[in-house]
Coordinates of C-alpha atoms and ligand atoms in Angstrom, one line a residue:
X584 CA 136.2 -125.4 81.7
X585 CA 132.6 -124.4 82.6
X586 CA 130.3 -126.4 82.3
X587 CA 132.9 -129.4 82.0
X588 CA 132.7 -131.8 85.5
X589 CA 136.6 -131.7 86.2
X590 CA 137.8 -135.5 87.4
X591 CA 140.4 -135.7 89.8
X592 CA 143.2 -138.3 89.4
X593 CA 145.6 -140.4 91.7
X594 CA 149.1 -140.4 91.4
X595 CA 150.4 -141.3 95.1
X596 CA 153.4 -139.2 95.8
X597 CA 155.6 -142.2 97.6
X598 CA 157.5 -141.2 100.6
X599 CA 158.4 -142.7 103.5
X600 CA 155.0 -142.6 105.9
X601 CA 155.2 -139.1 108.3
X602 CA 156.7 -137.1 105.5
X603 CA 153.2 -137.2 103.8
X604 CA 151.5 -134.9 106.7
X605 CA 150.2 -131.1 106.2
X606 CA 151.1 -129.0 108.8
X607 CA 148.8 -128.2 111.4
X608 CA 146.3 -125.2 111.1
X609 CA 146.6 -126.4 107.1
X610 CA 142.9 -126.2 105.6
X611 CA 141.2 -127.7 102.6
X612 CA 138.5 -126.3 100.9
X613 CA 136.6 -126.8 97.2
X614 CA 136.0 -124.2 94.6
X615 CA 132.5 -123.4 92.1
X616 CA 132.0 -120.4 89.9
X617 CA 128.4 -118.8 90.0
X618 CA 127.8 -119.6 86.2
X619 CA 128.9 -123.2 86.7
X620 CA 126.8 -123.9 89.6
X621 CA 123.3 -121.3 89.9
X622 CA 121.6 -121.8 87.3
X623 CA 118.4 -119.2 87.5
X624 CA 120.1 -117.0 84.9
X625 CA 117.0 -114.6 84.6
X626 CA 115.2 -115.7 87.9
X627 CA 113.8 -112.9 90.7
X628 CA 115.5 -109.8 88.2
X629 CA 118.9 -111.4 87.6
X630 CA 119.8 -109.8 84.5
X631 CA 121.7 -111.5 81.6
X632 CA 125.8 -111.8 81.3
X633 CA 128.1 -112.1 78.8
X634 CA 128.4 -116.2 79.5
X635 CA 124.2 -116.3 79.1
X636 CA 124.6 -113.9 75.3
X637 CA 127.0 -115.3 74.2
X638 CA 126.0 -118.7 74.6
X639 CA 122.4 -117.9 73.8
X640 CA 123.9 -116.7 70.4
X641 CA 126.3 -119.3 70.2
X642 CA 125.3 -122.5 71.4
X643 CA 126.9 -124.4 69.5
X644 CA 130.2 -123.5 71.5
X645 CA 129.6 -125.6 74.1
X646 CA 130.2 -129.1 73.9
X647 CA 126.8 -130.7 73.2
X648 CA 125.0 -127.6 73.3
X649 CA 124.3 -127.1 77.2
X650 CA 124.3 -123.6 78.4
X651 CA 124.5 -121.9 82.1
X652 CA 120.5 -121.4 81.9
X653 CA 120.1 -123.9 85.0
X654 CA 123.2 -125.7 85.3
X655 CA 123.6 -127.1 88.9
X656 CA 120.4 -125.4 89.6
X657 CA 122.1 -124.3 93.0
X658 CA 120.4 -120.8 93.0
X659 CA 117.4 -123.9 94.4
X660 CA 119.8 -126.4 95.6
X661 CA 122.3 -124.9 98.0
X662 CA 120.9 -127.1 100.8
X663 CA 122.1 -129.8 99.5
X664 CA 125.4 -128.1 98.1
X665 CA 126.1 -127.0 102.1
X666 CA 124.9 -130.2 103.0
X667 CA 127.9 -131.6 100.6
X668 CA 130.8 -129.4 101.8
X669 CA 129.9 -130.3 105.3
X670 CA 129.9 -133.6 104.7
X671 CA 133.1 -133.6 103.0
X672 CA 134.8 -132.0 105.8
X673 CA 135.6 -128.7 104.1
X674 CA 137.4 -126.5 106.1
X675 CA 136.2 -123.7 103.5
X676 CA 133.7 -123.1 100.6
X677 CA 134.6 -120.7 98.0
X678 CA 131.6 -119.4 95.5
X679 CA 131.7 -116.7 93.7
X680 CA 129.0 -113.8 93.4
X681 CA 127.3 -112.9 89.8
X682 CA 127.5 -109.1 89.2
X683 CA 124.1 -109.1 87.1
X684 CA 122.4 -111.1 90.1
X685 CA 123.4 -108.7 92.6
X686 CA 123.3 -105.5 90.9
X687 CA 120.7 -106.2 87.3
X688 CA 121.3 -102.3 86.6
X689 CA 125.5 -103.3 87.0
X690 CA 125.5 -100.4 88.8
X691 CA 125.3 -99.9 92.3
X692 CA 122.0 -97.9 92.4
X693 CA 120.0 -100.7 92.3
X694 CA 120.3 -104.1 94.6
X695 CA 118.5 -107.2 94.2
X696 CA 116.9 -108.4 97.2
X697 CA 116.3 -111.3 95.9
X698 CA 120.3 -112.1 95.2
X699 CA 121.0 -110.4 98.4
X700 CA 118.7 -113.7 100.3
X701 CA 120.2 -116.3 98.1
X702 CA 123.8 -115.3 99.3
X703 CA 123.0 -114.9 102.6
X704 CA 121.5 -118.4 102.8
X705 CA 124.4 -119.3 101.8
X706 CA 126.6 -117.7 103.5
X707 CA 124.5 -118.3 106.8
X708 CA 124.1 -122.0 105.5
X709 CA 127.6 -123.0 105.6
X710 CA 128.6 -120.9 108.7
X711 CA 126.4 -123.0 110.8
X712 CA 128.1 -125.9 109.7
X713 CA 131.5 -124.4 110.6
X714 CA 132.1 -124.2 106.7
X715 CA 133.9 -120.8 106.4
X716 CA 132.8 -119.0 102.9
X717 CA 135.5 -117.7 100.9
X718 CA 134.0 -115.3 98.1
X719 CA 135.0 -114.2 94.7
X720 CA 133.7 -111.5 93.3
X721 CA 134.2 -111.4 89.5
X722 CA 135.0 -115.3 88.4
X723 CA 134.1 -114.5 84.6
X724 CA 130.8 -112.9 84.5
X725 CA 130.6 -109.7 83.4
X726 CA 126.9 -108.2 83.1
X727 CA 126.2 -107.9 79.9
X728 CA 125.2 -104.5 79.6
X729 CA 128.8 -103.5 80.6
X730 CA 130.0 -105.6 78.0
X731 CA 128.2 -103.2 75.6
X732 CA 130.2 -99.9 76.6
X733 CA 133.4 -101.8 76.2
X734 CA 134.1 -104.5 79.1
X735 CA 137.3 -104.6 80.4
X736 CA 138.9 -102.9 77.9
X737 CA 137.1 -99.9 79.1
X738 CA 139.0 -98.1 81.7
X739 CA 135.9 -96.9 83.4
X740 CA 135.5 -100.8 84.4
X741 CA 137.3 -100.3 87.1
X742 CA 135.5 -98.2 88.8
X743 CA 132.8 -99.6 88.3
X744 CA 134.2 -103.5 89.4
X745 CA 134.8 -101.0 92.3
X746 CA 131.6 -99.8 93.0
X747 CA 130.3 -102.9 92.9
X748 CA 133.0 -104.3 95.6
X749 CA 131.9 -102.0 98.3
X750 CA 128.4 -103.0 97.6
X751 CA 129.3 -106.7 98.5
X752 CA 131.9 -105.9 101.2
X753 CA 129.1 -103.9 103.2
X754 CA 126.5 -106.8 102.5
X755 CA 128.2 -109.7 103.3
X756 CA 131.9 -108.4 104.9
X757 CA 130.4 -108.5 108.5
X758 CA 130.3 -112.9 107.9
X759 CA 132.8 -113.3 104.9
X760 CA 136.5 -112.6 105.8
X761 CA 138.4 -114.1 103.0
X762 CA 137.7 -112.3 99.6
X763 CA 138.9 -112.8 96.2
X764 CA 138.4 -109.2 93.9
X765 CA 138.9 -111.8 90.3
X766 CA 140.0 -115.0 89.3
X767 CA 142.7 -115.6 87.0
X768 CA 143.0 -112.1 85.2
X769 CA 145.8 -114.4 82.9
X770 CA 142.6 -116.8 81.3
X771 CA 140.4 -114.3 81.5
X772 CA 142.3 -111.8 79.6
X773 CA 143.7 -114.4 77.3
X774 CA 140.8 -116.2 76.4
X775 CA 138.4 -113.5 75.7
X776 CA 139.8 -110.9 74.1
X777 CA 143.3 -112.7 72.7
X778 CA 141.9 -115.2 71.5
X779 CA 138.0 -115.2 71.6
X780 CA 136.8 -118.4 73.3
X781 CA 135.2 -116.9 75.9
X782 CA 132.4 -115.0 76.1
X783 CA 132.1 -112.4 74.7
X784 CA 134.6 -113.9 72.3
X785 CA 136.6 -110.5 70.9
X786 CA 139.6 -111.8 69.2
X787 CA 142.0 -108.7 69.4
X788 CA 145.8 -110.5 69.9
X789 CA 148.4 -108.0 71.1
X790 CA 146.0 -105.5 72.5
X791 CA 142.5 -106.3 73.8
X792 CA 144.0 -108.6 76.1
X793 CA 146.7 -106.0 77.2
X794 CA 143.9 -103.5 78.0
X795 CA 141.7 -106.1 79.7
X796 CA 145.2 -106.5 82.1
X797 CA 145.7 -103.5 82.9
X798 CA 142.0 -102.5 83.6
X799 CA 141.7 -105.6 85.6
X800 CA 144.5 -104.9 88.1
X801 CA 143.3 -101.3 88.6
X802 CA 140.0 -102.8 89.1
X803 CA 141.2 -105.1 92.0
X804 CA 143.3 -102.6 93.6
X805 CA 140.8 -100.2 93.9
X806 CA 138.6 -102.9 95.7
X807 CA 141.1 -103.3 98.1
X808 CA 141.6 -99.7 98.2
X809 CA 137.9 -99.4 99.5
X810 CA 137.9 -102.8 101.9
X811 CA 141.4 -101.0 103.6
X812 CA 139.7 -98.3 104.3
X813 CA 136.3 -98.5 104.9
X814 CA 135.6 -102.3 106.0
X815 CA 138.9 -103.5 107.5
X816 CA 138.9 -101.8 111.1
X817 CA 135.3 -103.6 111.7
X818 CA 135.5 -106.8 109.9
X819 CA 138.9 -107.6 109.9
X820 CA 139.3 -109.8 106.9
X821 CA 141.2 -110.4 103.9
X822 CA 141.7 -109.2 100.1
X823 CA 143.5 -110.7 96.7
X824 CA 143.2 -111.9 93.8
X825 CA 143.7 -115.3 92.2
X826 CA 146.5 -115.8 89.9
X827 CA 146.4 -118.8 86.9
X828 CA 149.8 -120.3 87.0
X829 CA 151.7 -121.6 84.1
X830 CA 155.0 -123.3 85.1
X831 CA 157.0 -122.9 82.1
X832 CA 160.0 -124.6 82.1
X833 CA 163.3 -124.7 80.0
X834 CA 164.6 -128.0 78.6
X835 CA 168.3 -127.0 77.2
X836 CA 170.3 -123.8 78.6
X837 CA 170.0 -122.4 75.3
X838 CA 166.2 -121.6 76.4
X839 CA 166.5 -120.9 80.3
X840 CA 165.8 -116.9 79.6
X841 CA 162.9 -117.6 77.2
X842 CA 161.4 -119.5 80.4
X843 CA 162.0 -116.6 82.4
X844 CA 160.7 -114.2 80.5
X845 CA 157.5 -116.7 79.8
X846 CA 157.3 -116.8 83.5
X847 CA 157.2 -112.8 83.5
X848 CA 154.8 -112.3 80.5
X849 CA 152.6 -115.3 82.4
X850 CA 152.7 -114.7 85.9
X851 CA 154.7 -111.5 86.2
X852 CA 152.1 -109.3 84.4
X853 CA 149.7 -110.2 87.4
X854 CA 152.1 -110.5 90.0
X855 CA 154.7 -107.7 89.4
X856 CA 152.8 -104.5 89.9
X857 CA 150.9 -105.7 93.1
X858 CA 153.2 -107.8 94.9
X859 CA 156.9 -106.2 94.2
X860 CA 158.5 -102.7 95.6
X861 CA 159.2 -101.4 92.2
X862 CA 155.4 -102.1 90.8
X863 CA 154.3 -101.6 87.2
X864 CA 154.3 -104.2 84.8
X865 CA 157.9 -106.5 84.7
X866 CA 160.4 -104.3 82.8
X867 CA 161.6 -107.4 80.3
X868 CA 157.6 -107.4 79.7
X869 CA 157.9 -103.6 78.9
X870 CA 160.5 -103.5 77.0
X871 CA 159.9 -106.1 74.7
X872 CA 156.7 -105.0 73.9
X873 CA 157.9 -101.6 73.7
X874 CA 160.2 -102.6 71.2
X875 CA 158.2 -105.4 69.1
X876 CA 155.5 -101.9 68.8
X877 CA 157.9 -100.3 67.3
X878 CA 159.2 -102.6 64.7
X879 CA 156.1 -102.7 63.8
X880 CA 155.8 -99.0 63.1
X881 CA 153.0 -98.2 66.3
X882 CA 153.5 -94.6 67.6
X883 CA 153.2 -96.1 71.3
X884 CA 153.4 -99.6 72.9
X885 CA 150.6 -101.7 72.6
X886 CA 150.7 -102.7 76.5
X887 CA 149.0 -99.6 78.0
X888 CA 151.5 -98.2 80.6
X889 CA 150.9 -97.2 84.5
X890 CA 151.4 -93.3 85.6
X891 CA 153.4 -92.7 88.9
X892 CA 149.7 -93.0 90.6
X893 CA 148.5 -95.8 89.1
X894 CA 151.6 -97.7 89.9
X895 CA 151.2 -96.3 93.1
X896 CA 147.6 -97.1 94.2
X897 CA 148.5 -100.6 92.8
X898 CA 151.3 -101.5 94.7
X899 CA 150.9 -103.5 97.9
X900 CA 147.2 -104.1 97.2
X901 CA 147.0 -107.5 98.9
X902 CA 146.9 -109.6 101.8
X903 CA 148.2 -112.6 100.7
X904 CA 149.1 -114.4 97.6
X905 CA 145.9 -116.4 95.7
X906 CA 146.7 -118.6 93.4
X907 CA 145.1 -121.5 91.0
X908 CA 147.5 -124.2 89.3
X909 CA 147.0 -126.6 86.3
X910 CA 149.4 -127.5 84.4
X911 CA 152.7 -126.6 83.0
X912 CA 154.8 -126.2 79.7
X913 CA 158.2 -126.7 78.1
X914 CA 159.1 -123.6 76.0
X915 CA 161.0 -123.5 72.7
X916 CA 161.7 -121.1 69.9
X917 CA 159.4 -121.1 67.0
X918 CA 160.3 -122.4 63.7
X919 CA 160.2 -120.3 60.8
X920 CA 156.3 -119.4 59.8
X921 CA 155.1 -121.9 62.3
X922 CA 151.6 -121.1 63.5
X923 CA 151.7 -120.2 67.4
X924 CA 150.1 -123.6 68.3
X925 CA 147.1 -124.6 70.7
X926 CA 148.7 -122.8 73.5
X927 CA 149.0 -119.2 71.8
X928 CA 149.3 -117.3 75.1
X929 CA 150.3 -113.0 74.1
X930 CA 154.0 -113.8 75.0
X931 CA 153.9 -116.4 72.7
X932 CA 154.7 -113.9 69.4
X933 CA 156.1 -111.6 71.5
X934 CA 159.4 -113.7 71.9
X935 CA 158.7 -116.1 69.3
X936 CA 158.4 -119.0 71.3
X937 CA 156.1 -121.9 71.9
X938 CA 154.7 -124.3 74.5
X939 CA 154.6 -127.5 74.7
X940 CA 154.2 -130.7 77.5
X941 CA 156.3 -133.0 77.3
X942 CA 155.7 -136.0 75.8
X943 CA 156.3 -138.3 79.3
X944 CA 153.5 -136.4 80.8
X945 CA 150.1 -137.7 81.1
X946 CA 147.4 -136.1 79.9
X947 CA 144.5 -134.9 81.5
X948 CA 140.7 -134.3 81.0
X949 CA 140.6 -131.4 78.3
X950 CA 143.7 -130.8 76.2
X951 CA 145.8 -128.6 78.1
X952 CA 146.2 -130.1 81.2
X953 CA 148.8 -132.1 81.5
X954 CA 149.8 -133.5 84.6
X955 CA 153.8 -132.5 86.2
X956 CA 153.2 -132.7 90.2
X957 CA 157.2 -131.2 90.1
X958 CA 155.5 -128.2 88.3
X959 CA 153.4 -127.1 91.4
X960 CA 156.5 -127.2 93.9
X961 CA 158.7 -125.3 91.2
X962 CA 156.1 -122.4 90.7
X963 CA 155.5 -121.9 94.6
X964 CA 159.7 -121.8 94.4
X965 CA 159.6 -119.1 92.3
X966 CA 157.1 -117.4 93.7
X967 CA 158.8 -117.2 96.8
X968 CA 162.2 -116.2 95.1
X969 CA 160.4 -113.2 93.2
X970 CA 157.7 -112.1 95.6
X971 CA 158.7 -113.0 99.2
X972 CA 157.8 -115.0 101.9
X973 CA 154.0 -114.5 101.5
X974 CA 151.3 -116.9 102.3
X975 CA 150.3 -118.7 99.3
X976 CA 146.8 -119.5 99.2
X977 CA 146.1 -122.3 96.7
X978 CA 142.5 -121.5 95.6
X979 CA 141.8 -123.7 92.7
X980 CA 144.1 -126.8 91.4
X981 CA 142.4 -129.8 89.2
X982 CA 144.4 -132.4 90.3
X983 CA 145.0 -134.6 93.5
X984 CA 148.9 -135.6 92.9
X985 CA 149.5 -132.0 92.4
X986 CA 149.0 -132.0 96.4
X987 CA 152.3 -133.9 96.9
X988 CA 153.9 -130.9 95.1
X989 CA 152.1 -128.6 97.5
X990 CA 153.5 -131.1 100.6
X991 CA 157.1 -130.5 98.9
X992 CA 157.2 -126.5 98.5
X993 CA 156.1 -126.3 102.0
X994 CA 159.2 -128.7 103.2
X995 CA 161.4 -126.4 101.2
X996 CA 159.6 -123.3 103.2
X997 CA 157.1 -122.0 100.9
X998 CA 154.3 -120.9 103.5
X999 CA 151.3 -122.5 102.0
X1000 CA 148.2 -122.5 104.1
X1001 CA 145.4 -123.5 102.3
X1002 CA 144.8 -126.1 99.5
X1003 CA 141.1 -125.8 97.3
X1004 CA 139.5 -128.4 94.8
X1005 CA 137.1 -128.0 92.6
X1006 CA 133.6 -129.2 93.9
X1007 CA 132.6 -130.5 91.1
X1008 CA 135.1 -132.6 90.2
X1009 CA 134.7 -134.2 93.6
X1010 CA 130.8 -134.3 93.0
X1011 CA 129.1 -135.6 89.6
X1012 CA 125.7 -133.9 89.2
X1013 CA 123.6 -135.0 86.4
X1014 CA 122.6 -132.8 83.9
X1015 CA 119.6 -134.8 82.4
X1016 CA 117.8 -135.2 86.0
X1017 CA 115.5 -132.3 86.7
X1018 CA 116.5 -132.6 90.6
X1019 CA 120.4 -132.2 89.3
X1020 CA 121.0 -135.3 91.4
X1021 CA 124.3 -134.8 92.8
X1022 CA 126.6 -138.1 93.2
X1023 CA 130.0 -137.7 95.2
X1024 CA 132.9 -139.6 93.2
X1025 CA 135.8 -141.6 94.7
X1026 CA 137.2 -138.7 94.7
X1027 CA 135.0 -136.7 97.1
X1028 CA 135.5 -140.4 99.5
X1029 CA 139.5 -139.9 99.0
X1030 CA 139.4 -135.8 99.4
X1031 CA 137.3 -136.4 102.8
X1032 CA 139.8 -138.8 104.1
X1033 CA 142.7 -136.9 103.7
X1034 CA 141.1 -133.9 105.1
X1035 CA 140.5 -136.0 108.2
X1036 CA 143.6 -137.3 108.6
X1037 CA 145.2 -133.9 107.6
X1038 CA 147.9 -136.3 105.1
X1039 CA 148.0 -138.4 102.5
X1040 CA 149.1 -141.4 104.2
X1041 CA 145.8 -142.8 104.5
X1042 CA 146.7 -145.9 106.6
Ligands
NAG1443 C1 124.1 -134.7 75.5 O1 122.7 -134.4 75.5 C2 121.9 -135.6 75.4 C3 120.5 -135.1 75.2 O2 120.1 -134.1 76.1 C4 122.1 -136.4 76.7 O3 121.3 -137.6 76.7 C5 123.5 -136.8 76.8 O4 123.7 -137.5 78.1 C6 124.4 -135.5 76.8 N1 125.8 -135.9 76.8 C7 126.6 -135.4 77.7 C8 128.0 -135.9 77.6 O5 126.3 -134.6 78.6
NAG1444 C1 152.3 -118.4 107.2 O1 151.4 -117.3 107.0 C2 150.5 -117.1 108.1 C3 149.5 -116.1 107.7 O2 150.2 -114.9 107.4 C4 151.2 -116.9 109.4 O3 150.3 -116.8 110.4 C5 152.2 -118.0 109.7 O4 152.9 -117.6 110.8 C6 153.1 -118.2 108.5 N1 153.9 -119.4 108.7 C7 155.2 -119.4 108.5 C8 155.9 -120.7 108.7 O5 155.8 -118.4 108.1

């Protein structure tokens, strides 16, 4: 997705005009990663990630060879990037931080001055506009230096995600109130060290990825471990993470419990440990991978369990439920010998299954997205059914019908407050211009409009 400029299409949930309002106090937002947007990978001591290796090494993995080297250029340009939230109305801005900006050494012993300015423009920038900024602190970039000893499949990374938190909180917690520790552990997890397409690109099915998942929660937990109890009495804000959801659905009965235990090994694995009483990973997850090690003559599971303390310093680490939505899938068992497919998530040869859209679907932008609206409202159902009546915070979603889904779960009592876009599908910047001229799309013109009208009955 980086790199890609995400288009937003139109497919206008009809209903009877009134029914199409968001409740009051509902706010909008847009979304941007720091590698998508800054640019300035080595400027003022920013030192290098695994996104500007890898891609330095590989650069033919990118589509037409572009890398992150100056991208949006908005380490110059975040005038004219506040300038573009404001003028879209944006209740909230969310960017991320980049680790090896703020920190080159990746540890905390050394600060950048230079990164600390940039995000306190920023910062400052949109709060005089009444933009409120929403931060992420790991969205993908991990310094590359920490890559070396291991990544997140080092346990140690936790601490050291954790050291890095506190650093951020005290910089910027006195201004920013809405934090999110790391976005989408599923993709990241997944799609670097499952199946290596993302940087750093370790392909290691079956365990890398369960590592990475367990190192990643313990990572966030202990970040909001520290804001709890060092940052919340003064500043008052608010800690999560961002969870990618999958809605997996069953098409015969035969396969309703393959789509719930899709949903666990998807959502669950993220979801379960922090957000439910019992904690730990989902026990069908557990179990089946317990099992499947065995068969395969392993003298432990390959998902690396939580102690008693782990499960406890996990458990009830958040203040509200973050979550990005994209598409969803129908689930089927896998014929004999058949290859896994272009959607080889880990449950996948866990439970021998394999997803697929359906064909009446339409297809969107890059191959996996394919566009079910009904897919949003059923996820935020089952959230609610497995996790409580939380507030769902929708912090990243590609696609504007998808809002009519969000309208729905909230008329069946799902309490979602907030509803993000990706800025740059709204805005079209153009790579071959040296200024990065930035164009807003019809999109941006529809987004505005039904931010100001607070519905999507325009007329
Ligand atoms: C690919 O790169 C060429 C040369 O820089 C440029 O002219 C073209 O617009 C690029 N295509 C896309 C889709 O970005
Ligand atoms: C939704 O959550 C927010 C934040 O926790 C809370 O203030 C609000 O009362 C909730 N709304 C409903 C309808 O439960």
């Amino acid at each position: 997705m980086y790199l890609s400029v995400l288009t937003v299409f139109f497919t206008l949930y009809s209903a009877a005009s009134g029914q199409r309002d968001f409740p009051p106090g509902f706010k909008f937002g847009a979304a941007t990663a720091a590698y998508q947007i800054e640019g300035g990978w080595d400027a003022d001591g920013k030192a290098p990630n695994i996104w500007d290796d890898f891609i330095h090494k590989n650069p033919h993995v990118i589509h037409n060879r572009s890398n992150g080297d100056i991208a949006c250029d908005s380490y110059n340009l975040w005038r004219q990037d506040v300038q573009i939230a404001t003028d879209l109305g944006l209740h909230f801005y969310r960017i991320s931080i980049a680790w090896s900006r703020l920190l080159p050494n990746s540890f905390s012993n050394q600060i950048n001055e230079a990164a600390v300015k940039y995000y306190n423009n920023v910062i400052d920038g949109l709060l005089e506009k009444g933009v409120e900024p929403f931060i992420t602190l790991y969205h993908w970039d991990l310094p590359q230096k920490l890559q070396d000893l291991g990544g997140w499949t080092n346990p140690l990374v936790a601490d050291w995600f954790a050291d890095y938190a506190r650093v951020a909180f005290a910089l910027f917690g006195d201004r920013v109130k809405t934090w999110i520790t790391i976005n989408e552990p599923l993709i990241m997890c997944e799609a670097t060290y499952s199946m290596g397409l993302h940087a750093p690109g370790v392909s290691s099915p079956g365990f890398g990825d369960y590592l990475c998942s367990k190192n990643v929660i313990m990572a966030h937990a202990k970040a909001w471990r520290i804001y709890d109890e060092e940052f919340r009495s003064k500043y008052n804000g608010r800690v999560s993470l961002t969870n990618h959801l999958i809605w997996v659905e069953a098409q015969t009965k035969e396969t309703e419990e393959l789509a719930e235990i899709s949903r666990q090994f998807i959502i669950g694995m993220f979801a379960h440990p922090i957000f439910t009483a019992e904690g730990g990973w989902p026990s069908a997850v557990e179990r089946i991978v317990a099992d499947n090690s065995k068969n395969e003559g392993y003298t432990r599971t390959r998902l690396p369990p939580f102690t008693e303390e782990e499960k406890e310093l996990v458990r009830g680490t958040y203040d509200f439920f973050g979550l990005n939505f994209y598409t969803s899938r129908i689930v089927r068992t896998a014929n004999d010998d058949e290859k896994i497919g272009s959607f080889p998530l880990s449950g996948c040869p866990e439970i021998g299954v394999v997803y697929e859209p359906l064909e009446s679907w339409p297809k969107a932008v890059v191959d996996w997205f394919y566009i079910y609206p009904e897919g949003m409202r059923k996820v935020l159902g089952w959230l609610k059914e497995n996790y409580g009546d939380l507030e769902y915070v929708m912090l990243e979603n590609g696609f504007t019908n998808a809002r009519s889904g969000v309208l729905l779960a909230i008329k069946d009592g799902v309490n979602v407050t907030h509803y993000t876009a990706p800025k740059f599908g709204l805005v079209e910047v153009d790579f071959n211009d040296p200024h990065r001229k930035r164009t807003p799309r019809a999109s941006a013109r529809y987004y505005a409009n039904v931010i100001q009208k607070h519905s999507l009955d325009l007329h």
